[in-house]
Amino acid sequence: MTFENSLAYARACDANDALHAFRSEFHFPQHDGRDVLYFTGNSLGLQPKGAAEALKQELDDWARFGVEGHFRAKHPWYSYHEELTPSLARLVGALPEEVVAMNQLTSNLHFLMVSFYRPTGKRRKILTEQRPFPSDTYAFASQIAFHGGDPDADLVEVQPRPGEHTLCTEDIVAKINELGDTLALVCFGGVNFYTGQAFDMAAITRAAHAVGATAGFDLAHAAGNLHLQLHDWNVDFACWCSYKYLNSGPGSVAGAFVHQRHLGKHLPLFAGWWGHDKGERFKMERTFKPMPTAEAWQVSNAPVFSMAVHRAALQLFDRAGIAHLRAKSEQLTGYLAFIITGVEKVTGTHLEVITPKDPAQRGCQLSILAHGHGKALFNRITERGVVADWREPNVIRLAPVPLYNSFEDVYRFGEILTECLSASH
Ligand SMILES: *Cc1c(COP(=O)(O)O)cnc(C)c1O
């Protein structure tokens, strides 16, 4: 791939991009009368223009039908989550019965660990990547403690080699083998939030199963970003949020995956009425009869307002197709890496991208260690209308997302970065 550092080239790429029109389906925050350069779709995706109408439909149906909206609404609330299932299944590479939209991300991680982290005898450990998202660490440690274990001993992180920032798959597999029959669960992020490294979920799952452990993934940074094949990879369980790459709004409803081979097996779970067999739910019987699908893990009735926005957002993914999005994403992020290298040359600054160079080992995010510039540089680009994010201790994260970012965005970012670095000398 040969890129060029020019506005004309970036615009030509946009003109050739079959997905470019999706940009107009989103609201962009404004800075000095123009769209910001929005690179934080990995933190909170932009609002789809269809969201307001989808939400209004449910408010109107509530006004019109009251409780009867459960069955008489245009999209009946009783089965609302079912309308999301086919899109979610396509998005994560699952069978429809393996996925469900429910709860929030960390809640789902807990509910799924109830079924898939069941320490017995010496098999008690959870293996994760170095520096997982803090919420995941709290969830792992508290589950270990809940089962009477010692989080300091039983929560293990795979570390990078000396001088490196990211992990080698062979080191992950070696660690799994080393822990062997003391390992109960391997739970990684699909993409690490800090480094942007995408893990080989198929290889990790195989290695976990080979030593008798279960394998789960937190796909907060992978859903809507990578081309996932959860069913074929034999992953036991996964969960994700919908407000990052899936553009479904702050705190919107999350998702969960349970592999087909675990369905209908009456695994231990924390039950609620929405997990009960839907044909008999309103018989209000004492004995829990689980749904034969991932819906068995549902606890409460569907949060329809957030699901309405989620539905509008997922329609865009259905129209674009995750395979097409991923193909564009490799180009767009490759272009960003190229532009950053150019800025380094022109300004004589060392901008170390710690995200892997291999497109197979990353999604759209690049994480930059800005040696000697850090927070001050971040503040300057922010003043110029770049929305990126800063993660302690010293990383600037940028995520050009294929659904609404353009090659021109990336080119303009390079211009601003060059000016900010030049001004600081
Ligand atoms: C964003 C994120 C979370 C946030 O959890 P919520 O329950 O949605 O608040 C958790 N884990 C990871 C890996 C994340 O990236």
mmCIF file of C-alpha atoms and ligand atoms in Angstrom, residues 42-43 103-109 129 132-137 188-194 218-222 239-244 251-252 254 391 397, ligand 1:
data_model
loop_
_atom_site.group_PDB
_atom_site.id
_atom_site.type_symbol
_atom_site.label_atom_id
_atom_site.label_comp_id
_atom_site.label_asym_id
_atom_site.label_seq_id
_atom_site.Cartn_x
_atom_site.Cartn_y
_atom_site.Cartn_z
ATOM 1 C CA ASN A 42 -13.638 3.883 20.703
ATOM 2 C CA SER A 43 -14.938 5.753 23.729
ATOM 3 C CA ASN A 103 -27.957 -5.079 30.789
ATOM 4 C CA GLN A 104 -24.630 -3.243 30.784
ATOM 5 C CA LEU A 105 -21.179 -4.529 29.953
ATOM 6 C CA THR A 106 -19.645 -5.107 33.380
ATOM 7 C CA SER A 107 -22.958 -6.530 34.612
ATOM 8 C CA ASN A 108 -22.877 -9.025 31.758
ATOM 9 C CA LEU A 109 -19.290 -9.949 32.544
ATOM 10 C CA GLU A 129 -3.894 -9.490 29.526
ATOM 11 C CA PRO A 132 -7.066 -4.817 31.261
ATOM 12 C CA PHE A 133 -9.734 -2.132 31.580
ATOM 13 C CA PRO A 134 -10.071 -1.421 35.334
ATOM 14 C CA SER A 135 -13.724 -2.472 35.484
ATOM 15 C CA ASP A 136 -12.702 -5.934 34.259
ATOM 16 C CA THR A 137 -9.978 -6.196 36.898
ATOM 17 C CA PHE A 188 -9.103 -11.204 27.546
ATOM 18 C CA GLY A 189 -10.293 -8.057 25.891
ATOM 19 C CA GLY A 190 -10.814 -8.655 22.167
ATOM 20 C CA VAL A 191 -8.803 -5.454 21.706
ATOM 21 C CA ASN A 192 -6.897 -3.973 24.633
ATOM 22 C CA PHE A 193 -8.268 -0.508 25.413
ATOM 23 C CA TYR A 194 -4.839 1.022 26.103
ATOM 24 C CA ASP A 218 -14.709 -8.614 26.685
ATOM 25 C CA LEU A 219 -15.402 -7.172 23.254
ATOM 26 C CA ALA A 220 -15.947 -3.547 24.312
ATOM 27 C CA HIS A 221 -13.238 -2.462 21.854
ATOM 28 C CA ALA A 222 -13.819 -5.221 19.319
ATOM 29 C CA CYS A 239 -19.853 -9.521 26.274
ATOM 30 C CA TRP A 240 -19.611 -6.033 24.829
ATOM 31 C CA CYS A 241 -21.041 -2.550 25.177
ATOM 32 C CA SER A 242 -22.936 -0.662 22.501
ATOM 33 C CA TYR A 243 -21.833 2.919 23.120
ATOM 34 C CA LYS A 244 -18.271 2.701 21.718
ATOM 35 C CA GLY A 251 -24.682 3.741 28.839
ATOM 36 C CA SER A 252 -26.839 2.051 26.212
ATOM 37 C CA ALA A 254 -24.931 -4.129 26.172
ATOM 38 C CA ARG A 391 -5.104 7.770 28.905
ATOM 39 C CA ARG A 397 -5.491 7.243 21.616
HETATM 40 C C1 LIG B 1 -15.562 0.600 28.143
HETATM 41 C C2 LIG B 1 -15.204 -0.642 28.877
HETATM 42 C C3 LIG B 1 -15.885 -1.029 30.046
HETATM 43 C C4 LIG B 1 -16.982 -0.168 30.644
HETATM 44 O O1 LIG B 1 -17.872 -0.953 31.365
HETATM 45 P P1 LIG B 1 -19.419 -0.521 31.545
HETATM 46 O O2 LIG B 1 -19.965 -1.633 32.339
HETATM 47 O O3 LIG B 1 -20.011 -0.380 30.187
HETATM 48 O O4 LIG B 1 -19.453 0.779 32.263
HETATM 49 C C5 LIG B 1 -15.528 -2.225 30.630
HETATM 50 N N1 LIG B 1 -14.545 -3.006 30.112
HETATM 51 C C6 LIG B 1 -13.874 -2.652 28.983
HETATM 52 C C7 LIG B 1 -12.819 -3.552 28.432
HETATM 53 C C8 LIG B 1 -14.167 -1.454 28.360
HETATM 54 O O5 LIG B 1 -13.472 -1.083 27.275
#
